[in-house]
PDB file of C-alpha atoms in Angstrom:
ATOM      1  CA  UNK A  16      16.365  53.400  17.061  1.00  0.00           C
ATOM      2  CA  UNK A  17      17.299  51.387  20.036  1.00  0.00           C
ATOM      3  CA  UNK A  18      19.184  48.158  19.496  1.00  0.00           C
ATOM      4  CA  UNK A  19      19.389  45.550  22.148  1.00  0.00           C
ATOM      5  CA  UNK A  20      22.913  44.600  22.973  1.00  0.00           C
ATOM      6  CA  UNK A  21      23.639  40.933  23.013  1.00  0.00           C
ATOM      7  CA  UNK A  22      25.458  39.828  26.068  1.00  0.00           C
ATOM      8  CA  UNK A  23      28.087  37.179  25.772  1.00  0.00           C
ATOM      9  CA  UNK A  24      26.944  35.465  28.951  1.00  0.00           C
ATOM     10  CA  UNK A  25      23.639  34.459  27.314  1.00  0.00           C
ATOM     11  CA  UNK A  26      25.305  32.783  24.375  1.00  0.00           C
ATOM     12  CA  UNK A  27      25.685  29.059  24.334  1.00  0.00           C
ATOM     13  CA  UNK A  28      29.118  27.708  23.968  1.00  0.00           C
ATOM     14  CA  UNK A  29      29.146  25.591  20.813  1.00  0.00           C
ATOM     15  CA  UNK A  30      32.861  25.375  20.660  1.00  0.00           C
ATOM     16  CA  UNK A  31      33.277  21.976  22.232  1.00  0.00           C
ATOM     17  CA  UNK A  32      36.531  20.098  22.188  1.00  0.00           C
ATOM     18  CA  UNK A  33      36.936  17.789  19.207  1.00  0.00           C
ATOM     19  CA  UNK A  34      36.576  14.599  21.235  1.00  0.00           C
ATOM     20  CA  UNK A  35      33.128  15.696  22.521  1.00  0.00           C
ATOM     21  CA  UNK A  36      31.757  16.889  19.176  1.00  0.00           C
ATOM     22  CA  UNK A  37      29.835  13.708  18.266  1.00  0.00           C
ATOM     23  CA  UNK A  38      26.350  12.784  17.162  1.00  0.00           C
ATOM     24  CA  UNK A  39      24.544   9.893  18.773  1.00  0.00           C
ATOM     25  CA  UNK A  40      21.284   9.896  16.839  1.00  0.00           C
ATOM     26  CA  UNK A  41      22.369   7.237  14.346  1.00  0.00           C
ATOM     27  CA  UNK A  42      23.119   4.805  17.145  1.00  0.00           C
ATOM     28  CA  UNK A  43      19.729   5.190  18.814  1.00  0.00           C
ATOM     29  CA  UNK A  44      17.636   5.090  15.637  1.00  0.00           C
ATOM     30  CA  UNK A  45      16.708   1.525  14.662  1.00  0.00           C
ATOM     31  CA  UNK A  46      17.371   0.699  11.064  1.00  0.00           C
ATOM     32  CA  UNK A  47      14.627  -0.848   8.997  1.00  0.00           C
ATOM     33  CA  UNK A  48      16.452  -4.027   8.077  1.00  0.00           C
ATOM     34  CA  UNK A  49      16.890  -4.959  11.728  1.00  0.00           C
ATOM     35  CA  UNK A  50      13.163  -5.476  12.232  1.00  0.00           C
ATOM     36  CA  UNK A  51      12.022  -6.326   8.711  1.00  0.00           C
ATOM     37  CA  UNK A  52      13.509  -8.981   6.546  1.00  0.00           C
ATOM     38  CA  UNK A  53      12.763  -9.771   2.950  1.00  0.00           C
ATOM     39  CA  UNK A  54      11.202 -13.214   2.906  1.00  0.00           C
ATOM     40  CA  UNK A  55       9.752 -13.120  -0.589  1.00  0.00           C
ATOM     41  CA  UNK A  56      11.696 -14.701  -3.350  1.00  0.00           C
ATOM     42  CA  UNK A  57      11.681 -13.765  -7.004  1.00  0.00           C
ATOM     43  CA  UNK A  58       9.737 -16.919  -7.875  1.00  0.00           C
ATOM     44  CA  UNK A  59       6.851 -16.141  -5.499  1.00  0.00           C
ATOM     45  CA  UNK A  60       6.857 -12.506  -6.662  1.00  0.00           C
ATOM     46  CA  UNK A  61       6.497 -13.575 -10.288  1.00  0.00           C
ATOM     47  CA  UNK A  62       3.800 -16.116  -9.455  1.00  0.00           C
ATOM     48  CA  UNK A  63       1.845 -13.439  -7.577  1.00  0.00           C
ATOM     49  CA  UNK A  64       1.896 -11.181 -10.630  1.00  0.00           C
ATOM     50  CA  UNK A  65       0.751 -14.032 -12.880  1.00  0.00           C
ATOM     51  CA  UNK A  66      -2.067 -14.895 -10.474  1.00  0.00           C
ATOM     52  CA  UNK A  67      -3.072 -11.221 -10.436  1.00  0.00           C
ATOM     53  CA  UNK A  68      -3.283 -11.052 -14.217  1.00  0.00           C
ATOM     54  CA  UNK A  69      -5.190 -14.358 -14.383  1.00  0.00           C
ATOM     55  CA  UNK A  70      -7.650 -12.991 -11.815  1.00  0.00           C
ATOM     56  CA  UNK A  71      -8.058  -9.826 -13.855  1.00  0.00           C
ATOM     57  CA  UNK A  72      -8.617 -11.905 -17.007  1.00  0.00           C
ATOM     58  CA  UNK A  73     -11.317 -14.009 -15.319  1.00  0.00           C
ATOM     59  CA  UNK A  74     -13.010 -10.932 -13.906  1.00  0.00           C
ATOM     60  CA  UNK A  75     -13.061  -9.127 -17.245  1.00  0.00           C
ATOM     61  CA  UNK A  76     -14.084 -12.298 -19.093  1.00  0.00           C
ATOM     62  CA  UNK A  77     -16.979 -12.688 -16.657  1.00  0.00           C
ATOM     63  CA  UNK A  78     -18.521  -9.507 -18.052  1.00  0.00           C
ATOM     64  CA  UNK A  79     -19.269 -11.367 -21.291  1.00  0.00           C
ATOM     65  CA  UNK A  80     -19.645 -15.085 -20.515  1.00  0.00           C
ATOM     66  CA  UNK A  81     -20.861 -16.949 -17.386  1.00  0.00           C
ATOM     67  CA  UNK A  82     -20.630 -13.929 -15.104  1.00  0.00           C
ATOM     68  CA  UNK A  83     -21.360 -15.631 -11.808  1.00  0.00           C
ATOM     69  CA  UNK A  84     -18.856 -18.478 -12.196  1.00  0.00           C
ATOM     70  CA  UNK A  85     -16.015 -16.502 -13.745  1.00  0.00           C
ATOM     71  CA  UNK A  86     -16.735 -13.550 -11.469  1.00  0.00           C
ATOM     72  CA  UNK A  87     -16.406 -15.662  -8.332  1.00  0.00           C
ATOM     73  CA  UNK A  88     -13.205 -17.267  -9.658  1.00  0.00           C
ATOM     74  CA  UNK A  89     -11.823 -13.793 -10.433  1.00  0.00           C
ATOM     75  CA  UNK A  90     -12.739 -12.552  -6.960  1.00  0.00           C
ATOM     76  CA  UNK A  91     -11.095 -15.551  -5.286  1.00  0.00           C
ATOM     77  CA  UNK A  92      -7.906 -15.207  -7.322  1.00  0.00           C
ATOM     78  CA  UNK A  93      -7.933 -11.458  -6.685  1.00  0.00           C
ATOM     79  CA  UNK A  94      -8.045 -12.035  -2.944  1.00  0.00           C
ATOM     80  CA  UNK A  95      -5.145 -14.468  -3.285  1.00  0.00           C
ATOM     81  CA  UNK A  96      -3.218 -11.880  -5.297  1.00  0.00           C
ATOM     82  CA  UNK A  97      -3.791  -9.252  -2.595  1.00  0.00           C
ATOM     83  CA  UNK A  98      -2.431 -11.611   0.060  1.00  0.00           C
ATOM     84  CA  UNK A  99       0.679 -12.114  -2.072  1.00  0.00           C
ATOM     85  CA  UNK A 100       1.270  -8.352  -2.033  1.00  0.00           C
ATOM     86  CA  UNK A 101      -0.013  -7.289  -5.445  1.00  0.00           C
ATOM     87  CA  UNK A 102      -2.834  -5.122  -4.236  1.00  0.00           C
ATOM     88  CA  UNK A 103      -3.484  -3.112  -7.393  1.00  0.00           C
ATOM     89  CA  UNK A 104      -4.047  -6.148  -9.586  1.00  0.00           C
ATOM     90  CA  UNK A 105      -5.977  -7.951  -6.871  1.00  0.00           C
ATOM     91  CA  UNK A 106      -8.316  -5.105  -6.014  1.00  0.00           C
ATOM     92  CA  UNK A 107      -8.959  -4.401  -9.693  1.00  0.00           C
ATOM     93  CA  UNK A 108      -9.884  -8.037 -10.274  1.00  0.00           C
ATOM     94  CA  UNK A 109     -12.097  -8.042  -7.177  1.00  0.00           C
ATOM     95  CA  UNK A 110     -13.844  -4.867  -8.334  1.00  0.00           C
ATOM     96  CA  UNK A 111     -14.578  -6.129 -11.833  1.00  0.00           C
ATOM     97  CA  UNK A 112     -15.668  -9.519 -10.510  1.00  0.00           C
ATOM     98  CA  UNK A 113     -18.024  -7.991  -7.954  1.00  0.00           C
ATOM     99  CA  UNK A 114     -19.432  -5.623 -10.551  1.00  0.00           C
ATOM    100  CA  UNK A 115     -20.101  -8.497 -12.930  1.00  0.00           C
ATOM    101  CA  UNK A 116     -21.750 -10.713 -10.309  1.00  0.00           C
ATOM    102  CA  UNK A 117     -23.892  -7.967  -8.770  1.00  0.00           C
ATOM    103  CA  UNK A 118     -25.077  -6.574 -12.114  1.00  0.00           C
ATOM    104  CA  UNK A 119     -25.949 -10.061 -13.353  1.00  0.00           C
ATOM    105  CA  UNK A 120     -27.905 -10.977 -10.232  1.00  0.00           C
ATOM    106  CA  UNK A 121     -29.861  -7.713 -10.182  1.00  0.00           C
ATOM    107  CA  UNK A 122     -30.479  -7.817 -13.928  1.00  0.00           C
ATOM    108  CA  UNK A 123     -31.883 -11.351 -13.715  1.00  0.00           C
ATOM    109  CA  UNK A 124     -33.928 -10.390 -10.684  1.00  0.00           C
ATOM    110  CA  UNK A 125     -35.324  -7.430 -12.608  1.00  0.00           C
ATOM    111  CA  UNK A 126     -36.314  -9.675 -15.513  1.00  0.00           C
ATOM    112  CA  UNK A 127     -38.056 -12.144 -13.185  1.00  0.00           C
ATOM    113  CA  UNK A 128     -39.898  -9.385 -11.344  1.00  0.00           C
ATOM    114  CA  UNK A 129     -41.024  -7.748 -14.585  1.00  0.00           C
ATOM    115  CA  UNK A 130     -42.383 -11.092 -15.822  1.00  0.00           C
ATOM    116  CA  UNK A 131     -44.340 -11.611 -12.596  1.00  0.00           C
ATOM    117  CA  UNK A 132     -45.795  -8.121 -12.480  1.00  0.00           C
TER     118      UNK A 132
END
């Protein structure tokens, strides 16, 4: 078998003097806290969670009693909760509220149409 000989002239010289052996990547990479600052306080964070749970309560309660009114209130509070940063609670409340309102409207429409026909 033939082995290729490595020539020393093709090697890179990685043995730099100690004063030139530095890394500059940390200086050029922007850190996250330079561009983004935390503006939310603990009080607004807690109020957003409470609003999210209230929205979820209204949306789930709308499945059983006054679906259009409580569903719309749950949707509105869910949207507010999403804008506060609690997307899981907000989107869940919006989903249940929309489901309740749409099912109620189509169910009532079906009853009216069956009475006419």
